[in-house]
Coordinates of C-alpha atoms (C1' of nucleotides) in Angstrom, one line a residue:
Chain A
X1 CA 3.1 -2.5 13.8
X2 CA -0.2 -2.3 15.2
X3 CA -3.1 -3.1 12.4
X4 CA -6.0 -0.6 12.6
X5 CA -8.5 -1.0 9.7
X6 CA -11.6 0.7 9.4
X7 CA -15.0 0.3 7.8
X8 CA -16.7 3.9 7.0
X9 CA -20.0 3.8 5.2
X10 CA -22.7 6.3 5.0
X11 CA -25.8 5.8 6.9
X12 CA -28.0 6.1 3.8
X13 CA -29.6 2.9 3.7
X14 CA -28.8 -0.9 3.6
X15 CA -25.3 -2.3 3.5
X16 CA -25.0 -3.7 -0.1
X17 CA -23.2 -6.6 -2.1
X18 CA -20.6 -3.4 -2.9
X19 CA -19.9 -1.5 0.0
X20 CA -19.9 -4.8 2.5
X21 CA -17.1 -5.8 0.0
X22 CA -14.5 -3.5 1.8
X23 CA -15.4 -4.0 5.3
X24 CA -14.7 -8.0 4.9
X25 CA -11.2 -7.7 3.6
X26 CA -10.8 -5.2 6.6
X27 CA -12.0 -6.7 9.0
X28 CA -10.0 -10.2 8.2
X29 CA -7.0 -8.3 7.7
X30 CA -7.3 -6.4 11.0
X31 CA -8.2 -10.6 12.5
X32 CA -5.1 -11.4 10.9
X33 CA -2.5 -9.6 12.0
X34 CA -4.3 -9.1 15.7
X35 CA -5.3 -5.8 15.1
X36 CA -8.1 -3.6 15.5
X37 CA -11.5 -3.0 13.0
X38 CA -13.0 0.0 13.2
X39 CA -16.3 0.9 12.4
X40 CA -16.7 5.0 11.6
X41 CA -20.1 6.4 10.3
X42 CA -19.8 9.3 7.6
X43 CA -22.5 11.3 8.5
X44 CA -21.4 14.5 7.2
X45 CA -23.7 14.7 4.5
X46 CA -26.7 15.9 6.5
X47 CA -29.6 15.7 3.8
X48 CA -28.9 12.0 2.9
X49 CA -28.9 10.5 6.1
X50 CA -31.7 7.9 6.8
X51 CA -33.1 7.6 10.0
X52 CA -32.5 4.0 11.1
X53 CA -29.8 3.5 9.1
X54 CA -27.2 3.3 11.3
X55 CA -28.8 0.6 13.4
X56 CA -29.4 -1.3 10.5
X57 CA -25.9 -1.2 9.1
X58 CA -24.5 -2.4 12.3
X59 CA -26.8 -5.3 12.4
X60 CA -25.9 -6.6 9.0
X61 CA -22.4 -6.4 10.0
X62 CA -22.8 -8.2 13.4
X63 CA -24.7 -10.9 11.6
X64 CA -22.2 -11.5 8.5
X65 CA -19.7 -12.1 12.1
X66 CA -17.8 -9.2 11.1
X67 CA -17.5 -7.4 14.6
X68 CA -15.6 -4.5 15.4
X69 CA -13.2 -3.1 18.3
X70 CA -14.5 0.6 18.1
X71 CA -17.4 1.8 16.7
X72 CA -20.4 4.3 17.2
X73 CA -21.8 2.0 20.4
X74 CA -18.5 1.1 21.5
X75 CA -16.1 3.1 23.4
X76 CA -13.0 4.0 22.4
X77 CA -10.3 5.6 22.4
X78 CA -9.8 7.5 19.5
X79 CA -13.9 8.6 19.7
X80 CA -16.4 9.7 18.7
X81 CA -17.1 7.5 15.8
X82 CA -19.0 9.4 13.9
X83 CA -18.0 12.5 12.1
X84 CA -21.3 14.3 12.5
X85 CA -19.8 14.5 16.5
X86 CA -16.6 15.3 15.7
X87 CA -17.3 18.8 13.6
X88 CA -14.9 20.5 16.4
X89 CA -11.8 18.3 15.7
X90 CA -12.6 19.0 11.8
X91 CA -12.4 22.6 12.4
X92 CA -9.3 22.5 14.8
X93 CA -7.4 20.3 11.9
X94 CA -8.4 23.2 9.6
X95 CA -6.9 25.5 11.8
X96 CA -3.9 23.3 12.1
X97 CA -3.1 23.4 9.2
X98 CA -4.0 27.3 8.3
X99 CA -1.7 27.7 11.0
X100 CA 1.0 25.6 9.1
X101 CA 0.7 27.2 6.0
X102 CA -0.7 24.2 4.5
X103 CA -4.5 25.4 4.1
X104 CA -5.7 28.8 3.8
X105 CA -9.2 30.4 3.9
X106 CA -10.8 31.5 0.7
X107 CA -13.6 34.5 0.6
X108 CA -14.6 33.5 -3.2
X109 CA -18.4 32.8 -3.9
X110 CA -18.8 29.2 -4.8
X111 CA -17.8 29.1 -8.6
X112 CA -15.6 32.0 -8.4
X113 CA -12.3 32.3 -9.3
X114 CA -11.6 29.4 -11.5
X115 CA -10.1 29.2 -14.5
X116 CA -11.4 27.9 -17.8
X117 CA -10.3 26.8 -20.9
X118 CA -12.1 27.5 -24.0
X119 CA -9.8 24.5 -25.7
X120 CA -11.1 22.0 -23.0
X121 CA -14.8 22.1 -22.2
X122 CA -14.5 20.3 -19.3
X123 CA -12.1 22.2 -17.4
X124 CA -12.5 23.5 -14.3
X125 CA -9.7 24.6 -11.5
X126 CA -9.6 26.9 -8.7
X127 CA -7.5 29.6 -9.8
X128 CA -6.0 29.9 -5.8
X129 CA -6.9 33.4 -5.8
X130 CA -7.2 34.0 -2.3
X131 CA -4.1 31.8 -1.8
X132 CA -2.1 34.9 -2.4
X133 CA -3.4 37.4 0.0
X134 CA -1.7 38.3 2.9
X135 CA -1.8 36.4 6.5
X136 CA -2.8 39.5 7.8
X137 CA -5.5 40.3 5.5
X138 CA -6.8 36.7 5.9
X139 CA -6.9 37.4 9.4
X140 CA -8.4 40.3 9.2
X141 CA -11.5 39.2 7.3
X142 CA -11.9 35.7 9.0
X143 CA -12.1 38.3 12.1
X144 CA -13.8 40.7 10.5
X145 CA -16.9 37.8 9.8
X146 CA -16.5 37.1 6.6
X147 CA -17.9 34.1 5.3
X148 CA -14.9 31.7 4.0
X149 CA -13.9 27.8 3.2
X150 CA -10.8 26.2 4.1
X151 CA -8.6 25.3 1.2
X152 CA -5.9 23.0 1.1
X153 CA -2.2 24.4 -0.2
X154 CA -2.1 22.2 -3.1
X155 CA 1.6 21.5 -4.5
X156 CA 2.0 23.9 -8.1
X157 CA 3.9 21.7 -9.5
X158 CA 5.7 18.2 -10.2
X159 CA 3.7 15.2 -9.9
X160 CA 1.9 13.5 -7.2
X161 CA 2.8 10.0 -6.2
X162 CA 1.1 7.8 -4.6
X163 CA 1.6 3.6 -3.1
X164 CA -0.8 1.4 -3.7
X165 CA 0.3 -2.4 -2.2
X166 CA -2.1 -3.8 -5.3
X167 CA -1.1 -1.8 -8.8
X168 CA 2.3 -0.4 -7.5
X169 CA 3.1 3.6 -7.7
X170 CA 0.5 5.4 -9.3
X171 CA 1.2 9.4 -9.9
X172 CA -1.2 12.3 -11.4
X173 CA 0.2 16.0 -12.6
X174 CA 0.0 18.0 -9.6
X175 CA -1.8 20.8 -11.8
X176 CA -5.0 18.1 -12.1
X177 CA -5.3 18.5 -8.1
X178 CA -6.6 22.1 -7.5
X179 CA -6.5 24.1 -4.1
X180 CA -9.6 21.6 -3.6
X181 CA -12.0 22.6 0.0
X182 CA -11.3 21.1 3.3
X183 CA -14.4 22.9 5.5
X184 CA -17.0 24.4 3.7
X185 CA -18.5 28.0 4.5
X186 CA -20.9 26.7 6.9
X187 CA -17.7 24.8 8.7
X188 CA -18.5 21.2 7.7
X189 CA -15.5 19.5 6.4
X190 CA -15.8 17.8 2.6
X191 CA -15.4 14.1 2.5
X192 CA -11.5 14.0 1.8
X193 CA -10.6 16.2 4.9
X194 CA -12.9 14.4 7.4
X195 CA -11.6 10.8 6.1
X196 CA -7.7 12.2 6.5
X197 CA -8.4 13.8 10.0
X198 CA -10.1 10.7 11.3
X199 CA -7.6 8.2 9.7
X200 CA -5.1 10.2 11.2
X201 CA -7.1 10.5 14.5
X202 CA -7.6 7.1 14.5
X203 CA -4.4 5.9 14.1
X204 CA -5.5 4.1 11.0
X205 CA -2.3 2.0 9.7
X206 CA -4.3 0.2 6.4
X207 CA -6.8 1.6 4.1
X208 CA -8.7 -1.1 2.0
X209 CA -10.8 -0.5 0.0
X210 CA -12.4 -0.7 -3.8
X211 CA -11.1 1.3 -6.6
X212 CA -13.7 3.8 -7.5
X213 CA -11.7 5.7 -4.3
X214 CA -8.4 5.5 -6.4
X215 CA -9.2 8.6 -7.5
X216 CA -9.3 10.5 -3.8
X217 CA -6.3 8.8 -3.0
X218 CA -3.7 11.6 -4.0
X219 CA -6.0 14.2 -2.7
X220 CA -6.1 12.3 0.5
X221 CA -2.2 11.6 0.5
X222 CA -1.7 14.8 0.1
X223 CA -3.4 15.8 3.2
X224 CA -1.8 13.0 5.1
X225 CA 1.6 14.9 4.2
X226 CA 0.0 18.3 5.1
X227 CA -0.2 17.0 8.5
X228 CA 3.0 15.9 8.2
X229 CA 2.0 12.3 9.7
X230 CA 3.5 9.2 7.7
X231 CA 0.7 7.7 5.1
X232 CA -1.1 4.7 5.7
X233 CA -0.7 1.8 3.3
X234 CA -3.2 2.2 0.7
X235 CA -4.5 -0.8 -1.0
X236 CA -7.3 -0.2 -3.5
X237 CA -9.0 -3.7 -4.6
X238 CA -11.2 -4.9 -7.0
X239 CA -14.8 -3.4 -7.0
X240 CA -18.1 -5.2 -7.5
X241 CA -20.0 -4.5 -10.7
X242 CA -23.4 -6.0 -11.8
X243 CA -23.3 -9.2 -13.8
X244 CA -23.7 -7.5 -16.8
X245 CA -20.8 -5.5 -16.3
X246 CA -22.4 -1.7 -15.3
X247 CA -22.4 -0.5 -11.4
X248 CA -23.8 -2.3 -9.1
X249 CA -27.0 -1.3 -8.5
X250 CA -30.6 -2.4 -7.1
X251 CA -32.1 -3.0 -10.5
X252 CA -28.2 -5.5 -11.9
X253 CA -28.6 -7.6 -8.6
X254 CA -27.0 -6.0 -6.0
X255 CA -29.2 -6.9 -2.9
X256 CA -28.9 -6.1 0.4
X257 CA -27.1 -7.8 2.9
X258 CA -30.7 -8.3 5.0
X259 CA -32.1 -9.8 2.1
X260 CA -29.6 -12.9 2.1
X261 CA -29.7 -13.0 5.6
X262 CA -34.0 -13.3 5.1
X263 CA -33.2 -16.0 2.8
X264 CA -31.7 -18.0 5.4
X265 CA -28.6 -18.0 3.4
X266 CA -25.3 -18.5 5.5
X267 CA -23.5 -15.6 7.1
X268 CA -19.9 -17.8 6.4
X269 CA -21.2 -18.3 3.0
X270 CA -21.5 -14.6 2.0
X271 CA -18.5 -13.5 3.7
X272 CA -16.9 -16.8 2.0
X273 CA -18.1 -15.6 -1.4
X274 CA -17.3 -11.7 -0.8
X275 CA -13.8 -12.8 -0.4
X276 CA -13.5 -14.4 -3.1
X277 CA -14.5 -11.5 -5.5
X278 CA -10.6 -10.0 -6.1
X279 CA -9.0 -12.3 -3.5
X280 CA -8.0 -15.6 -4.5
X281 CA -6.3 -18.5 -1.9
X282 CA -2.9 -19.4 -2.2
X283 CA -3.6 -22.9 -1.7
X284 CA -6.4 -22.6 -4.9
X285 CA -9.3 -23.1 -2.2
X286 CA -12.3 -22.0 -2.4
X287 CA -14.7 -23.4 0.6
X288 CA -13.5 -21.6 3.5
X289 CA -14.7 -21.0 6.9
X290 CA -14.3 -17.7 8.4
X291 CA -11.3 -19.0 10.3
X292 CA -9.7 -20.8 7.4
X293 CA -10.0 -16.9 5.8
X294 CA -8.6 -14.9 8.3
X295 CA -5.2 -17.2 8.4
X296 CA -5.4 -17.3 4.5
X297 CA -5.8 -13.4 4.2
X298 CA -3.1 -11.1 2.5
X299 CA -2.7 -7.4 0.7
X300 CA -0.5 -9.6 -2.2
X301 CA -3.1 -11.7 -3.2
X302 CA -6.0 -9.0 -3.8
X303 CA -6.5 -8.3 -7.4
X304 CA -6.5 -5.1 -9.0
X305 CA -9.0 -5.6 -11.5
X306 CA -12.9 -5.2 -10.7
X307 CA -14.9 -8.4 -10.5
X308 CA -18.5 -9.2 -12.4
X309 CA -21.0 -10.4 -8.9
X310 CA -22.0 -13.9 -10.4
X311 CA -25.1 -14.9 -8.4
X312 CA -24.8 -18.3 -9.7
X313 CA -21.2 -18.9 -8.1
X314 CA -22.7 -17.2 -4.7
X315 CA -25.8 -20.0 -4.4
X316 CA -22.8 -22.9 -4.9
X317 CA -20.6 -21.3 -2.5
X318 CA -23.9 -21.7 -0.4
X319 CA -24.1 -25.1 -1.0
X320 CA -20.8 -26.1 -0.4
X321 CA -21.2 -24.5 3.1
X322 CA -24.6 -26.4 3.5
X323 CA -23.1 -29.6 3.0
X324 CA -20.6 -29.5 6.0
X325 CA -23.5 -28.8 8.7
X326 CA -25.2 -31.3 10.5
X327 CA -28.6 -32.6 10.3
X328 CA -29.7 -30.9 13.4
X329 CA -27.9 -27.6 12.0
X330 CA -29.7 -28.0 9.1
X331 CA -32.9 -28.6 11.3
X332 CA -32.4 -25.5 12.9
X333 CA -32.1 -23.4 10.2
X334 CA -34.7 -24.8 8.4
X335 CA -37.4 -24.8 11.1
X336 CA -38.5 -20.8 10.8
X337 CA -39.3 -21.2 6.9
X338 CA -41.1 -24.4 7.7
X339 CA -43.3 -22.6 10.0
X340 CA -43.6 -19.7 7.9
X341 CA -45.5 -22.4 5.6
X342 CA -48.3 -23.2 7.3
X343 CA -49.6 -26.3 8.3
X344 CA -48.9 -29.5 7.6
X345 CA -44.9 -29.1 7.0
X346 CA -45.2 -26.1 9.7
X347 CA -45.9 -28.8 12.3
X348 CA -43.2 -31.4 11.4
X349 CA -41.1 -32.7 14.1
X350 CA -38.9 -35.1 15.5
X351 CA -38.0 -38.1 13.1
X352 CA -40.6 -36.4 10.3
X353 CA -39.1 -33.2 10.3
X354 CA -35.4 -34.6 10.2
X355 CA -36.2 -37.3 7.4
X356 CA -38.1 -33.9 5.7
X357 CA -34.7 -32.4 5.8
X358 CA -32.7 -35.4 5.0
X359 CA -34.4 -35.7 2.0
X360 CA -33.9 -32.2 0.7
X361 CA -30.6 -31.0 1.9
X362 CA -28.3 -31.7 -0.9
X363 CA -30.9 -29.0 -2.9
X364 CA -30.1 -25.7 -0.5
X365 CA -28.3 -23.0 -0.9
X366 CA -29.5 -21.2 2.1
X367 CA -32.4 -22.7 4.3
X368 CA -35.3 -20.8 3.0
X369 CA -34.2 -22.4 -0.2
X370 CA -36.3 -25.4 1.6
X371 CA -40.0 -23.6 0.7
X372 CA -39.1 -24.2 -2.9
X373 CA -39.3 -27.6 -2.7
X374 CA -42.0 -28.6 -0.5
X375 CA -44.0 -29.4 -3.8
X376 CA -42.2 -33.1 -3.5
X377 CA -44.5 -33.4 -0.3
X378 CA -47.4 -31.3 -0.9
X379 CA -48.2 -31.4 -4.7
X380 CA -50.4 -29.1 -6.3
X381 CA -53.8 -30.8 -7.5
X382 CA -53.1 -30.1 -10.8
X383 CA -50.0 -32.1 -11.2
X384 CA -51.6 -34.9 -8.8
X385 CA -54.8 -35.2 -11.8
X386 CA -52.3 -35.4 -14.5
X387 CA -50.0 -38.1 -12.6
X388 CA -53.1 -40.2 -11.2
X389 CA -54.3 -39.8 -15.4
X390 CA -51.3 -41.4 -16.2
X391 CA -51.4 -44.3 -13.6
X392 CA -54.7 -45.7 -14.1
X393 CA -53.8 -46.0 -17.7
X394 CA -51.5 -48.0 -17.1
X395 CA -51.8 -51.5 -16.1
X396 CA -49.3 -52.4 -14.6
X397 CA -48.8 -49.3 -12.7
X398 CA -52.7 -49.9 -11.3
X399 CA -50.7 -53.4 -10.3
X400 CA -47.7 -52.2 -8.3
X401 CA -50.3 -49.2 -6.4
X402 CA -52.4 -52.4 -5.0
X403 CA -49.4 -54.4 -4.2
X404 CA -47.9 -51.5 -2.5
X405 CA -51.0 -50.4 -1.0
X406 CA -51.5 -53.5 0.6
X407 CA -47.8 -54.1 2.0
X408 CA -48.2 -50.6 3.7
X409 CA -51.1 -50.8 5.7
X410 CA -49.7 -54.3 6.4
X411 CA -46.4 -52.5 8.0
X412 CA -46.4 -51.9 11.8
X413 CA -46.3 -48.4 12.4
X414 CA -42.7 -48.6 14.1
X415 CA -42.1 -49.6 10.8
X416 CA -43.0 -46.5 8.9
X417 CA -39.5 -45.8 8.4
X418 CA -38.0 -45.0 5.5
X419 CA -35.9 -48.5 5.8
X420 CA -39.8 -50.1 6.6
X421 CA -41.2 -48.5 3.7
X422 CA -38.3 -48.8 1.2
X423 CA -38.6 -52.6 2.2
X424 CA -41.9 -52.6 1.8
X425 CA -42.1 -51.5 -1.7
X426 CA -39.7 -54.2 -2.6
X427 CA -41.6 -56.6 -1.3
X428 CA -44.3 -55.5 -3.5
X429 CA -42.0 -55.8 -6.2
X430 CA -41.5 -59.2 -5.2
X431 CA -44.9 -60.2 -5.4
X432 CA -46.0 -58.2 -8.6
X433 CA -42.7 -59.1 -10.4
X434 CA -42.2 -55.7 -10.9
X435 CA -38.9 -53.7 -10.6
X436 CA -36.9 -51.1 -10.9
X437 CA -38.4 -47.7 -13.0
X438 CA -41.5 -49.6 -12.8
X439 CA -41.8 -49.9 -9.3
X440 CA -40.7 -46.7 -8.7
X441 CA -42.1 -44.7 -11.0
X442 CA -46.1 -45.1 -10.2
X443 CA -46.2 -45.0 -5.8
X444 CA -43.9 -41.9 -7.3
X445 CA -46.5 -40.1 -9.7
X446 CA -49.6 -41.2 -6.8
X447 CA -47.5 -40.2 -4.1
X448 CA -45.9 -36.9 -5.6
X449 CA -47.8 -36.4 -8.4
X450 CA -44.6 -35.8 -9.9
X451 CA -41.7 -38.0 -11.8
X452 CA -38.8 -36.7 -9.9
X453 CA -37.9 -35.9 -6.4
X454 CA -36.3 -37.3 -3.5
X455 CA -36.2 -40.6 -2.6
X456 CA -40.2 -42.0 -2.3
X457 CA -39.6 -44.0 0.5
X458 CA -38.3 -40.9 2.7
X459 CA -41.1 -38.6 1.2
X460 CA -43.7 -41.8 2.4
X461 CA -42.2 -41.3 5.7
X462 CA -42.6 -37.2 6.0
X463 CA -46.3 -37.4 4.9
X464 CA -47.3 -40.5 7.4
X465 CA -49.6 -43.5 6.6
X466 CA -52.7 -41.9 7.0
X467 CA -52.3 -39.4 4.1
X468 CA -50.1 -41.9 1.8
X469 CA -52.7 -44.7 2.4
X470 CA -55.2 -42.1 1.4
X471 CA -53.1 -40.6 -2.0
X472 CA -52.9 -44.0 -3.4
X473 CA -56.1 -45.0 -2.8
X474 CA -57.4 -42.1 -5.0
X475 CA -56.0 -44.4 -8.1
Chain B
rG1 C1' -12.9 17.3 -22.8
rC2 C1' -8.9 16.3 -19.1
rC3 C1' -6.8 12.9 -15.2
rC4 C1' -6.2 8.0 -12.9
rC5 C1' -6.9 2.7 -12.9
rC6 C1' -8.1 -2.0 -15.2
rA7 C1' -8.0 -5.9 -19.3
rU8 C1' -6.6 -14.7 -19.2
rC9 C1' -12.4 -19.5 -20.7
rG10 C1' -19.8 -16.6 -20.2
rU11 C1' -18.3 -15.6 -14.8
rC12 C1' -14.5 -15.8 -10.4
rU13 C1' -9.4 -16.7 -11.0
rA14 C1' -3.9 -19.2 -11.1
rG15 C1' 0.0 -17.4 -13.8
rU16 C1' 5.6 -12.3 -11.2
rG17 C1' 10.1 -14.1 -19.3
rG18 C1' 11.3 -20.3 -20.7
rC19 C1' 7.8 -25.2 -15.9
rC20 C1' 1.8 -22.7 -20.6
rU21 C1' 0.3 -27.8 -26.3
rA22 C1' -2.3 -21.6 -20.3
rG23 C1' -4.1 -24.7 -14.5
rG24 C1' -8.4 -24.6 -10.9
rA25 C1' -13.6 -23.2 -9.7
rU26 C1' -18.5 -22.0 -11.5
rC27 C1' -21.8 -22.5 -15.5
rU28 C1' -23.2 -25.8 -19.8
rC29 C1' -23.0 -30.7 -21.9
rG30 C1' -21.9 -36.2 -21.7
rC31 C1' -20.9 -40.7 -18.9
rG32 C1' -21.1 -43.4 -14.2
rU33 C1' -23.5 -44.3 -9.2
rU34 C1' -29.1 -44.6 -8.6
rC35 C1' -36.2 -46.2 -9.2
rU36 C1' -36.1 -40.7 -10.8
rC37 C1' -34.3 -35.9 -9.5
rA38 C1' -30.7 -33.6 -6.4
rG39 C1' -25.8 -34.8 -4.7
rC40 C1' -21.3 -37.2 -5.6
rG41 C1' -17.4 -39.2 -9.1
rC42 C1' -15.3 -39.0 -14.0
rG43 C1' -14.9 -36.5 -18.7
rA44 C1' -15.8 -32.7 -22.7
rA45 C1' -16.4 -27.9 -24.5
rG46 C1' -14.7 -23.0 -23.4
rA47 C1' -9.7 -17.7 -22.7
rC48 C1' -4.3 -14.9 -22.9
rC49 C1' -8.9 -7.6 -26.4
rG50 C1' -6.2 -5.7 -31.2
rG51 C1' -1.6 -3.8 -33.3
rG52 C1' 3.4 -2.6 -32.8
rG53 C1' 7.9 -3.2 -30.2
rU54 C1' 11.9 -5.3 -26.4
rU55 C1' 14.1 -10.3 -26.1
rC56 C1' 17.2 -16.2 -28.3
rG57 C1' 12.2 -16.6 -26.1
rA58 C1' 6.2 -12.9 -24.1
rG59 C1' -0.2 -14.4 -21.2
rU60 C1' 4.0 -12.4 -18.4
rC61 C1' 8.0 -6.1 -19.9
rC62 C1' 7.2 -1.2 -23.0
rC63 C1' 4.1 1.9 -26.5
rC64 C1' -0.4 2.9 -29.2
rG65 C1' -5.4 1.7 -30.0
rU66 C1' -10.0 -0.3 -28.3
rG67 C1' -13.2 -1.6 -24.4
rG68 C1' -14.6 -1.1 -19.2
rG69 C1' -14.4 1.4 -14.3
rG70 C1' -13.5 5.8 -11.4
rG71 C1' -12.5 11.0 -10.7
rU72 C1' -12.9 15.9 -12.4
rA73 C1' -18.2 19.1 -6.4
rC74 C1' -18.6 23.9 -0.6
rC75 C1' -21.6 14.5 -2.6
rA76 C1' -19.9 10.4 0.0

RNA sequence: GCCCCCAUCGUCUAGUGGCCUAGGAUCUCGCGUUCUCAGCGCGAAGACCGGGGUUCGAGUCCCCGUGGGGGUACCA
């Protein structure tokens, strides 16, 4: 069989932690198995469409490297691609199946005709009233002008069952599914009808996607057997909720896919941790390259129940991916959010910039992690007069500043490495018969201001003679 | 209200009746490496929601309860 999966958001805003979920596992699935990935806007809803959205959503998806065979800018054969073009196929489906006996139009006000029950509050159902008049009355007032939606035939009776790859057979009473609207009065089809006519359109094989659409899935099967087209396999996976356990929403954490990306953090990395959330490897991995996903991918190893976003797990997975780039990778990425910071670290280069890196690396996440610690190189005054306080207390700290102050200025400048500077300070050690912590610990505090940080010798090397010279001389 | 789905360490999960005195990852803590921090290595702590069944045997199967998620729209 030939894999189709499709992606089919809303063009409403932002692609989030949530809904970016779904299009991963399609889109590795369709990779997998050499298939296609569609992308397919649901734009039906007129009033809640952004403007700009669309672009947008298609640019967070091209970054995270999910890219797609057919989609609104790319041709295709089983176009258009979004469903505010397609209102004419939507119509002719309704008519298909009218035709069929499957659907049938309904002249009832909206609200009207339903039955209640005074035992159950809650209840509401479509009564199918206008189910039972004639073809040829139907006719006659569809001709005659009347305004009407398209209702779907809905089974009386008997129960409704649907296949779901993750939690087996699932079934609901057919009374719970009412003679539910296909094309509302003004001819616009409800969400259920367009998805059906377009995954059937679309020759849509695999539908992926969280649970909260569990729900439409016997609605949507149903419709799928209206046409009288074989199902797709459903597969409904787990769904994101906040960390605290509630929907995901802006306020619990769920952040836009652009914001990571603003962060620097790695496009592998997110798609790496997406998976992960209802997905685990067979082989127990968890660091995985894109490629290492797509051959690792499978509907059996989804699970079924939803999964808490961890933001924690997310900045380790970040790490993890961090570590296997290079230096010059890391360079790269870094270079943007350097010069984002101004002068002096915005003009690193060369040797500087790479030592710069060097010493920081194993603390990022994602590269604009990198602004956080630019403290080690550029303290604040206040935690310089508090450190300097400290050292000229201290005797033998004053002693190890002069020794070392004197061994650099001695060093060539060829030798303002950090291997010429480490050596350096040893040397000083030598001479003040000074070692270890209380060696370290003062050129630290002068240098940094601060008692922890990367090694001195590197950070010596990133802020040049001329400044170090002039930080311990201030002791 | 009614319908559907879910339920293993705080979190992500492995586990498809005996291999489970429940494994891994993250987080936390300790030790080691090291001038310190980060990283890395090693270790510790930490879970089968509750109650009934079925079975020689249940984390694994069934029922009920509880908790959570979703639906119940001429929203998507």
């Amino acid at each position: 069989m030939n894999v189709r999966t499709r992606f089919a958001p809303s063009p409403t805003g932002r692609l989030h932690l949530g809904n970016i979920r779904a299009a991963v596992f399609n889109w590795l699935f369709a990779r997998r198995h050499d298939g296609a990935f569609v992308v397919r806007l649901e734009d039906t809803d007129v009033d809640r469409n952004v403007e700009g959205a669309e672009a947008q959503l298609l640019e967070d998806l091209a970054w995270l490297g999910v890219d797609w065979d057919e989609g609104p800018d790319v041709e295709g054969p089983h176009g258009p691609y979004r469903q505010s073009e397609r209102m004419k196929l939507y119509r002719a489906a309704g008519e298909k199946l009218w035709a069929a006996g499957q659907a049938y139009p309904c002249f009832c006000e909206e609200g009207e005709g339903e039955e209640s029950d005074p035992a159950d509050p809650g209840f509401r159902r479509y009564s199918g009233r206008c189910r039972a008049l004639s073809p040829a009355e139907a006719h006659r007032r569809v001709d005659a002008g009347e305004p009407y939606v398209m209702r779907l035939a809905a089974p009386l009776q008997g129960t409704i069952e649907v296949m779901d790859e993750v939690r087996g057979a699932i079934s609901v009473p057919a009374e719970d599914i009412d003679d539910f609207v296909l094309l509302r009065a003004d001819g616009r089809p409800t969400y259920n009808f367009a998805v059906v006519v377009d995954d059937v359109d679309m020759k849509i094989t695999h539908v992926v996607r969280g649970s909260g659409h569990l729900s439409n899935t016997p609605k949507q099967a149903l419709l799928f057997d209206a046409f009288a087209v074989p199902r797709p396999v459903f597969a409904h996976h787990a769904q994101i909720l906040s960390p605290e356990g509630g929907k995901l929403s802006k306020r619990s954490g769920a952040r836009a896919v652009a914001d990571y990306r603003a962060e620097g953090f790695l496009p592998e990395a997110l798609l790496n941790y997406l998976s992960l959330l209802g997905w685990s490897d067979p082989e127990g991995r968890e660091v995985l390259t894109r490629d290492e996903l797509i051959a690792a991918v499978s509907i059996e190893r989804l699970g079924a129940s939803d999964a808490l976003y961890d933001p924690e797990k997310l900045r380790w997975v970040g790490s993890q991916h961090m570590a296997r780039l290079s230096l010059d990778e890391i360079v790269a990425g870094v270079r943007p959010f350097l010069r984002a910071a101004g002068p002096p670290v915005g003009e690193w280069s060369g040797e500087v910039l790479e030592s710069a890196v060097e010493a920081l690396r194993t603390r990022l996440s994602a590269f604009g992690d990198v602004v956080e610690h630019l403290h080690y190189f550029a303290p604040s005054d206040e935690a310089r007069t508090v450190a300097l306080a400290a050292v000229r207390q201290d005797g033998s700290a004053r002693t190890v500043i002069g020794a070392v102050a004197v061994a650099f200025a001695a060093l060539p400048d060829r030798e303002w490495t950090p291997a010429g500077l480490k050596a350096a300070i040893v040397q000083a050690g030598r001479d003040t018969g000074i070692r270890g912590k209380g060696l370290y610990t003062p050129v630290r505090l002068a240098v940094t201001g601060q008692e922890h940080g990367p090694d001195v010798a590197r950070i010596l090397h990133v802020i040049g003679r001329e400044e170090a010279l002039a930080r311990l001389a201030e002791v």
